[in-house]
């Protein structure tokens, strides 16, 4: 009987450390993690994990929404894991058991989470419409960064050097170098 933990964040800039630490403290022997949006159904590491777990193993996640952002997908996944006699522990909820009450609680919580996410999207869209109507200078999306001379120098240097060498030369992170290169693409 192995205890697996699954950690996921939605963007590359987010850290998995807090989830991993929490999963270790909860008893996870093996932790599988990835940086993938929950809105996508393709999560390679999670799919790998689902094939690894065996009957009587335990799967721990920090929150129910780590399974999926879509209620139907999460319910199907949880149902199939429970049928395979996999123990599912959601740290902010408890152990999900394969009883009518356990399944009802999961369905209710997933539905509320999906509704909350939909309401956030709805409010965001309403805010954009309001801003467009009341602010003549409103532009959708993030403001574009200017291609200043320092960025130009970094870009020029990166043409003949690796990202790592460029990052060291300018005392910046490789991620920043990639971003600057993207500005000039």
Coordinates of N, CA and C in Angstrom, one line a residue:
X1 N 0.8 -1.2 0.0 CA 0.0 0.0 0.0 C 0.9 1.2 0.0
X2 N 0.8 2.0 -1.1 CA 1.6 3.2 -1.2 C 0.7 4.4 -1.1
X3 N 1.3 5.5 -0.5 CA 0.5 6.7 -0.4 C 1.1 7.7 -1.4
X4 N 0.3 8.1 -2.4 CA 0.7 9.0 -3.4 C 0.2 10.4 -3.1
X5 N 0.9 11.4 -3.4 CA 0.4 12.8 -3.3 C 0.5 13.4 -4.7
X6 N -0.5 14.3 -5.0 CA -0.5 15.0 -6.3 C -0.6 16.4 -6.0
X7 N 0.3 17.2 -6.6 CA 0.4 18.6 -6.4 C 0.3 19.2 -7.8
X8 N -0.5 20.3 -8.0 CA -0.6 21.0 -9.3 C -0.8 22.4 -9.1
X9 N -0.2 23.2 -9.9 CA -0.4 24.6 -10.0 C -0.8 24.9 -11.4
X10 N -1.4 26.1 -11.6 CA -1.9 26.4 -13.0 C -1.0 27.0 -13.9
X11 N 0.0 27.7 -13.4 CA 0.9 28.5 -14.3 C 2.4 28.2 -13.9
X12 N 3.3 28.4 -14.8 CA 4.7 28.1 -14.6 C 5.3 29.0 -13.5
X13 N 4.7 30.2 -13.3 CA 5.3 31.1 -12.3 C 4.9 30.8 -10.9
X14 N 3.9 29.9 -10.7 CA 3.5 29.5 -9.4 C 4.4 28.4 -8.8
X15 N 4.5 28.3 -7.5 CA 5.3 27.4 -6.8 C 4.5 26.2 -6.3
X16 N 5.1 25.0 -6.4 CA 4.5 23.8 -5.9 C 5.0 23.4 -4.5
X17 N 5.9 24.2 -4.0 CA 6.6 23.9 -2.7 C 5.6 23.7 -1.5
X18 N 4.7 24.6 -1.4 CA 3.7 24.6 -0.3 C 2.9 23.3 -0.3
X19 N 2.4 23.0 -1.5 CA 1.6 21.7 -1.7 C 2.4 20.5 -1.4
X20 N 3.7 20.5 -1.9 CA 4.5 19.3 -1.7 C 4.8 19.1 -0.2
X21 N 5.1 20.2 0.5 CA 5.4 20.1 1.9 C 4.2 19.6 2.7
X22 N 3.0 20.1 2.3 CA 1.8 19.7 3.0 C 1.5 18.2 2.7
X23 N 1.8 17.8 1.5 CA 1.5 16.3 1.2 C 2.5 15.4 1.9
X24 N 3.8 15.9 2.0 CA 4.8 15.1 2.8 C 4.3 15.0 4.2
X25 N 3.9 16.1 4.8 CA 3.4 16.0 6.2 C 2.2 15.1 6.4
X26 N 1.4 15.0 5.4 CA 0.2 14.2 5.4 C 0.5 12.7 5.2
X27 N 1.8 12.4 4.9 CA 2.2 11.0 4.8 C 2.4 10.5 3.4
X28 N 2.5 11.3 2.4 CA 2.7 10.9 1.0 C 4.1 10.3 0.9
X29 N 4.2 9.1 0.3 CA 5.5 8.4 0.1 C 6.1 8.9 -1.2
X30 N 5.2 9.1 -2.2 CA 5.6 9.5 -3.6 C 4.7 10.7 -3.9
X31 N 5.4 11.8 -4.4 CA 4.6 13.0 -4.8 C 4.8 13.2 -6.3
X32 N 3.7 13.3 -7.0 CA 3.7 13.6 -8.4 C 3.2 15.0 -8.6
X33 N 3.9 15.8 -9.3 CA 3.5 17.2 -9.5 C 3.7 17.7 -10.9
X34 N 2.9 18.8 -11.2 CA 3.0 19.4 -12.5 C 2.5 20.8 -12.5
X35 N 2.9 21.5 -13.5 CA 2.4 22.9 -13.7 C 1.5 22.9 -15.0
X36 N 0.2 22.7 -14.7 CA -0.7 22.6 -15.8 C -2.0 23.2 -15.4
X37 N -2.7 23.9 -16.3 CA -4.0 24.5 -15.9 C -5.0 23.4 -15.7
X38 N -5.8 23.6 -14.6 CA -6.9 22.6 -14.4 C -8.0 22.6 -15.4
X39 N -8.0 23.7 -16.2 CA -9.0 23.7 -17.2 C -8.8 22.8 -18.4
X40 N -7.5 22.3 -18.5 CA -7.2 21.4 -19.6 C -7.4 19.9 -19.0
X41 N -7.9 19.1 -19.9 CA -8.0 17.7 -19.5 C -6.7 16.9 -19.7
X42 N -5.8 17.5 -20.3 CA -4.5 16.8 -20.6 C -3.5 17.2 -19.5
X43 N -3.3 16.3 -18.5 CA -2.3 16.6 -17.5 C -1.4 15.3 -17.4
X44 N -0.3 15.3 -18.1 CA 0.5 14.1 -18.3 C 0.9 13.4 -17.0
X45 N 1.4 14.2 -16.0 CA 1.8 13.6 -14.7 C 0.6 13.0 -14.0
X46 N -0.5 13.6 -14.0 CA -1.7 13.1 -13.3 C -2.2 11.8 -14.0
X47 N -2.1 11.8 -15.3 CA -2.5 10.6 -16.0 C -1.6 9.4 -15.6
X48 N -0.3 9.7 -15.5 CA 0.7 8.7 -15.1 C 0.4 8.2 -13.7
X49 N 0.0 9.1 -12.8 CA -0.3 8.8 -11.4 C -1.6 7.9 -11.4
X50 N -2.6 8.2 -12.2 CA -3.8 7.4 -12.2 C -3.5 5.9 -12.6
X51 N -2.5 5.8 -13.5 CA -2.1 4.4 -13.9 C -1.2 3.7 -12.9
X52 N -0.6 4.5 -12.0 CA 0.3 3.9 -11.0 C -0.4 3.4 -9.8
X53 N -1.5 4.0 -9.4 CA -2.2 3.7 -8.2 C -2.9 2.3 -8.3
X54 N -2.8 1.5 -7.2 CA -3.4 0.2 -7.2 C -4.4 0.1 -6.1
X55 N -5.2 -0.9 -6.1 CA -6.2 -1.1 -5.0 C -5.5 -1.0 -3.6
X56 N -6.1 -0.3 -2.7 CA -5.7 -0.1 -1.4 C -4.6 1.0 -1.2
X57 N -4.1 1.5 -2.4 CA -3.2 2.7 -2.3 C -4.0 3.9 -1.9
X58 N -3.3 4.9 -1.5 CA -4.0 6.2 -1.1 C -3.5 7.3 -2.0
X59 N -4.4 8.1 -2.4 CA -4.1 9.3 -3.2 C -4.5 10.5 -2.4
X60 N -3.5 11.4 -2.2 CA -3.8 12.6 -1.4 C -3.6 13.8 -2.3
X61 N -4.6 14.7 -2.1 CA -4.5 16.1 -2.7 C -4.8 17.1 -1.7
X62 N -4.3 18.3 -1.9 CA -4.5 19.3 -0.8 C -5.9 19.9 -0.9
X63 N -6.5 20.0 -2.1 CA -7.8 20.5 -2.3 C -8.5 19.7 -3.4
X64 N -9.8 19.7 -3.3 CA -10.6 18.9 -4.3 C -10.4 19.4 -5.7
X65 N -10.2 20.7 -5.9 CA -10.0 21.2 -7.3 C -8.7 20.8 -7.9
X66 N -7.8 20.1 -7.2 CA -6.6 19.6 -7.9 C -6.9 18.5 -8.8
X67 N -8.0 17.8 -8.6 CA -8.4 16.7 -9.5 C -8.8 17.3 -10.9
X68 N -9.6 18.3 -10.9 CA -10.0 18.9 -12.2 C -10.8 20.2 -11.9
X69 N -11.0 21.0 -12.9 CA -11.8 22.2 -12.7 C -13.2 21.9 -13.3
X70 N -13.4 20.8 -13.9 CA -14.6 20.5 -14.5 C -15.3 19.4 -13.6
X71 N -16.5 19.7 -13.2 CA -17.2 18.8 -12.3 C -17.4 17.4 -12.8
X72 N -17.8 17.3 -14.1 CA -18.1 16.0 -14.7 C -16.8 15.2 -14.7
X73 N -15.7 15.8 -15.2 CA -14.4 15.1 -15.3 C -14.0 14.6 -13.9
X74 N -14.1 15.5 -12.9 CA -13.7 15.1 -11.5 C -14.5 14.0 -11.0
X75 N -15.8 14.1 -11.2 CA -16.7 13.0 -10.7 C -16.4 11.7 -11.3
X76 N -16.2 11.7 -12.6 CA -15.9 10.4 -13.3 C -14.6 9.9 -12.8
X77 N -13.6 10.7 -12.6 CA -12.3 10.3 -12.1 C -12.4 9.7 -10.7
X78 N -13.1 10.5 -9.8 CA -13.2 10.0 -8.4 C -14.0 8.7 -8.3
X79 N -15.1 8.6 -9.1 CA -15.8 7.4 -9.1 C -15.0 6.2 -9.6
X80 N -14.2 6.4 -10.6 CA -13.4 5.3 -11.1 C -12.3 4.9 -10.1
X81 N -11.7 5.9 -9.4 CA -10.7 5.6 -8.4 C -11.4 4.8 -7.2
X82 N -12.5 5.3 -6.8 CA -13.2 4.6 -5.7 C -13.6 3.2 -6.1
X83 N -14.0 3.0 -7.3 CA -14.4 1.6 -7.8 C -13.2 0.7 -7.7
X84 N -12.0 1.3 -8.0 CA -10.7 0.5 -7.9 C -10.2 0.3 -6.5
X85 N -11.0 0.8 -5.6 CA -10.6 0.7 -4.1 C -9.4 1.5 -3.8
X86 N -9.3 2.7 -4.4 CA -8.2 3.6 -4.1 C -8.8 4.6 -3.0
X87 N -8.0 4.8 -2.0 CA -8.5 5.7 -0.9 C -8.1 7.1 -1.3
X88 N -9.1 8.0 -1.3 CA -8.9 9.4 -1.7 C -9.0 10.3 -0.5
X89 N -7.9 11.0 -0.2 CA -7.9 12.0 0.9 C -7.7 13.4 0.3
X90 N -8.6 14.2 0.7 CA -8.5 15.6 0.3 C -8.3 16.4 1.6
X91 N -7.1 17.0 1.7 CA -6.6 17.5 3.0 C -7.6 18.5 3.6
X92 N -8.2 19.4 2.8 CA -9.1 20.4 3.4 C -10.5 19.9 3.5
X93 N -10.7 18.6 3.3 CA -12.1 18.0 3.3 C -12.2 16.7 4.1
X94 N -11.2 15.8 3.9 CA -11.2 14.5 4.6 C -11.1 13.4 3.6
X95 N -11.4 12.2 4.1 CA -11.4 11.0 3.2 C -12.7 10.9 2.5
X96 N -12.6 10.7 1.2 CA -13.8 10.5 0.4 C -14.1 9.0 0.4
X97 N -15.3 8.7 0.9 CA -15.6 7.3 0.8 C -16.7 7.0 -0.2
X98 N -16.7 5.7 -0.6 CA -17.6 5.3 -1.6 C -19.0 4.9 -1.1
X99 N -19.6 5.9 -0.4 CA -20.9 5.7 0.1 C -21.8 6.8 -0.5
X100 N -23.1 6.6 -0.5 CA -24.0 7.6 -1.1 C -23.8 9.0 -0.5
X101 N -23.5 9.1 0.8 CA -23.3 10.4 1.5 C -21.9 11.0 1.0
X102 N -20.9 10.1 0.9 CA -19.6 10.6 0.4 C -19.6 11.1 -1.0
X103 N -20.3 10.4 -1.9 CA -20.5 10.8 -3.3 C -21.3 12.1 -3.4
X104 N -22.3 12.2 -2.5 CA -23.2 13.5 -2.6 C -22.3 14.7 -2.1
X105 N -21.5 14.5 -1.1 CA -20.7 15.6 -0.6 C -19.7 16.1 -1.7
X106 N -19.1 15.1 -2.4 CA -18.2 15.5 -3.4 C -18.9 16.2 -4.6
X107 N -20.0 15.7 -5.0 CA -20.8 16.3 -6.1 C -21.2 17.7 -5.7
X108 N -21.6 17.9 -4.5 CA -22.0 19.3 -4.0 C -20.8 20.2 -4.1
X109 N -19.7 19.8 -3.5 CA -18.5 20.7 -3.4 C -18.0 21.0 -4.8
X110 N -17.9 20.0 -5.6 CA -17.4 20.3 -7.0 C -18.4 21.2 -7.8
X111 N -19.7 21.1 -7.6 CA -20.6 22.0 -8.2 C -20.5 23.4 -7.7
X112 N -20.3 23.6 -6.4 CA -20.1 24.9 -5.9 C -18.8 25.5 -6.4
X113 N -17.7 24.7 -6.5 CA -16.4 25.2 -7.0 C -16.6 25.7 -8.4
X114 N -17.3 24.9 -9.2 CA -17.5 25.2 -10.6 C -18.3 26.5 -10.8
X115 N -19.4 26.6 -10.0 CA -20.2 27.8 -10.0 C -19.4 29.0 -9.6
X116 N -18.5 28.9 -8.6 CA -17.7 30.0 -8.1 C -16.8 30.5 -9.2
X117 N -16.2 29.5 -9.9 CA -15.3 29.9 -11.0 C -16.0 30.5 -12.2
X118 N -17.2 30.0 -12.5 CA -18.0 30.7 -13.5 C -18.5 32.1 -13.1
X119 N -18.7 32.3 -11.9 CA -19.1 33.6 -11.4 C -17.9 34.6 -11.5
X120 N -16.7 34.1 -11.2 CA -15.5 35.0 -11.3 C -15.4 35.4 -12.8
X121 N -15.6 34.5 -13.7 CA -15.4 34.8 -15.1 C -16.5 35.8 -15.5
X122 N -17.7 35.6 -15.1 CA -18.8 36.5 -15.4 C -18.6 37.9 -14.9
X123 N -18.1 38.0 -13.6 CA -17.7 39.3 -13.1 C -16.6 40.0 -13.8
X124 N -15.6 39.2 -14.2 CA -14.5 39.7 -15.0 C -15.0 40.3 -16.3
X125 N -15.8 39.5 -17.0 CA -16.4 40.0 -18.3 C -17.2 41.2 -18.1
X126 N -18.0 41.3 -17.1 CA -18.9 42.5 -16.8 C -18.0 43.7 -16.5
X127 N -16.9 43.5 -15.8 CA -15.9 44.5 -15.6 C -15.3 45.1 -16.8
X128 N -15.0 44.2 -17.7 CA -14.4 44.6 -19.0 C -15.4 45.4 -19.8
X129 N -16.7 45.0 -19.9 CA -17.7 45.7 -20.6 C -17.9 47.1 -20.0
X130 N -17.9 47.2 -18.7 CA -18.1 48.5 -18.0 C -16.9 49.4 -18.3
X131 N -15.7 48.8 -18.3 CA -14.5 49.6 -18.5 C -14.5 50.1 -20.0
X132 N -14.9 49.3 -20.9 CA -14.9 49.7 -22.3 C -15.9 50.8 -22.5
X133 N -17.0 50.8 -21.8 CA -18.1 51.8 -22.0 C -17.7 53.1 -21.3
X134 N -17.0 53.0 -20.2 CA -16.7 54.2 -19.4 C -15.3 54.8 -19.4
X135 N -14.4 54.1 -20.1 CA -13.0 54.5 -20.1 C -12.6 54.5 -21.5
X136 N -12.5 55.6 -22.2 CA -12.1 55.7 -23.6 C -10.6 55.1 -23.8
X137 N -9.8 55.1 -22.8 CA -8.4 54.6 -22.9 C -8.3 53.2 -22.6
X138 N -9.4 52.5 -22.3 CA -9.3 51.1 -21.9 C -8.8 50.2 -23.0
X139 N -7.8 49.4 -22.7 CA -7.3 48.4 -23.6 C -7.3 47.1 -23.0
X140 N -7.8 46.1 -23.7 CA -7.9 44.7 -23.1 C -6.5 44.1 -23.1
X141 N -6.3 43.3 -22.0 CA -5.0 42.6 -21.9 C -4.0 43.5 -21.2
X142 N -2.9 42.9 -20.9 CA -1.8 43.6 -20.2 C -1.1 44.6 -21.1
X143 N -0.7 45.7 -20.5 CA 0.0 46.7 -21.3 C 1.3 46.1 -21.9
X144 N 1.7 46.5 -23.1 CA 2.9 46.0 -23.7 C 4.1 46.7 -23.1
X145 N 5.1 46.0 -22.9 CA 6.4 46.6 -22.4 C 7.1 47.2 -23.5
X146 N 7.7 48.3 -23.2 CA 8.5 49.0 -24.2 C 9.8 48.3 -24.4
X147 N 10.2 48.3 -25.7 CA 11.5 47.7 -26.0 C 12.6 48.7 -25.8
X148 N 13.0 48.8 -24.5 CA 14.0 49.8 -24.1 C 15.4 49.4 -24.5
X149 N 16.4 50.2 -24.3 CA 17.7 50.0 -24.8 C 18.4 48.8 -24.1
X150 N 18.1 48.6 -22.8 CA 18.6 47.5 -22.0 C 18.1 46.2 -22.6
X151 N 16.8 46.2 -22.9 CA 16.2 45.0 -23.4 C 16.8 44.7 -24.8
X152 N 17.0 45.7 -25.6 CA 17.7 45.6 -26.9 C 19.1 45.0 -26.7
X153 N 19.8 45.4 -25.7 CA 21.2 44.9 -25.5 C 21.1 43.4 -25.1
X154 N 20.2 43.1 -24.2 CA 20.0 41.7 -23.8 C 19.7 40.8 -25.0
X155 N 18.7 41.3 -25.8 CA 18.3 40.6 -27.0 C 19.5 40.4 -28.0
X156 N 20.2 41.4 -28.2 CA 21.3 41.3 -29.2 C 22.4 40.3 -28.6
X157 N 22.7 40.4 -27.4 CA 23.6 39.5 -26.7 C 23.2 38.0 -26.8
X158 N 21.8 37.9 -26.6 CA 21.3 36.5 -26.6 C 21.3 35.8 -28.0
X159 N 21.5 36.7 -29.1 CA 21.5 36.1 -30.4 C 22.8 35.2 -30.6
X160 N 23.8 35.6 -29.9 CA 25.1 34.9 -30.1 C 25.5 34.1 -28.9
X161 N 24.7 34.1 -27.8 CA 25.0 33.4 -26.6 C 23.8 32.6 -26.1
X162 N 24.0 31.6 -25.3 CA 22.9 30.8 -24.8 C 22.1 31.6 -23.8
X163 N 20.9 31.1 -23.5 CA 20.1 31.8 -22.5 C 20.9 31.9 -21.1
X164 N 21.5 30.8 -20.8 CA 22.2 30.7 -19.5 C 23.3 31.7 -19.4
X165 N 24.1 31.7 -20.5 CA 25.3 32.6 -20.5 C 24.8 34.1 -20.5
X166 N 23.7 34.4 -21.3 CA 23.2 35.7 -21.3 C 22.6 36.1 -19.9
X167 N 22.0 35.2 -19.2 CA 21.4 35.4 -17.9 C 22.6 35.8 -16.9
X168 N 23.6 35.0 -17.0 CA 24.8 35.3 -16.1 C 25.4 36.6 -16.4
X169 N 25.6 36.9 -17.7 CA 26.2 38.2 -18.1 C 25.4 39.4 -17.6
X170 N 24.1 39.3 -17.6 CA 23.3 40.5 -17.2 C 22.7 40.3 -15.8
X171 N 23.2 39.3 -15.1 CA 22.7 39.0 -13.7 C 21.2 39.0 -13.6
X172 N 20.6 38.2 -14.5 CA 19.2 38.0 -14.6 C 18.8 36.5 -14.6
X173 N 17.6 36.2 -14.4 CA 17.2 34.8 -14.5 C 17.0 34.4 -15.9
X174 N 17.2 33.1 -16.2 CA 17.0 32.6 -17.6 C 15.5 32.9 -18.1
X175 N 14.6 32.9 -17.2 CA 13.2 33.2 -17.5 C 13.1 34.6 -18.0
X176 N 13.8 35.5 -17.4 CA 13.7 36.9 -17.8 C 14.3 37.1 -19.2
X177 N 15.4 36.4 -19.5 CA 16.0 36.4 -20.8 C 15.1 35.9 -21.8
X178 N 14.4 34.8 -21.5 CA 13.4 34.3 -22.5 C 12.3 35.3 -22.7
X179 N 11.9 36.0 -21.7 CA 10.8 37.0 -21.8 C 11.3 38.1 -22.8
X180 N 12.5 38.6 -22.5 CA 13.1 39.7 -23.4 C 13.2 39.2 -24.8
X181 N 13.6 38.0 -25.0 CA 13.7 37.5 -26.4 C 12.3 37.5 -27.0
X182 N 11.3 37.1 -26.2 CA 9.9 37.1 -26.7 C 9.4 38.5 -27.1
X183 N 9.9 39.5 -26.4 CA 9.5 40.9 -26.8 C 9.9 41.3 -28.2
X184 N 11.0 40.7 -28.7 CA 11.5 41.1 -30.0 C 11.1 40.1 -31.1
X185 N 10.3 39.0 -30.7 CA 9.9 38.1 -31.8 C 8.8 38.6 -32.6

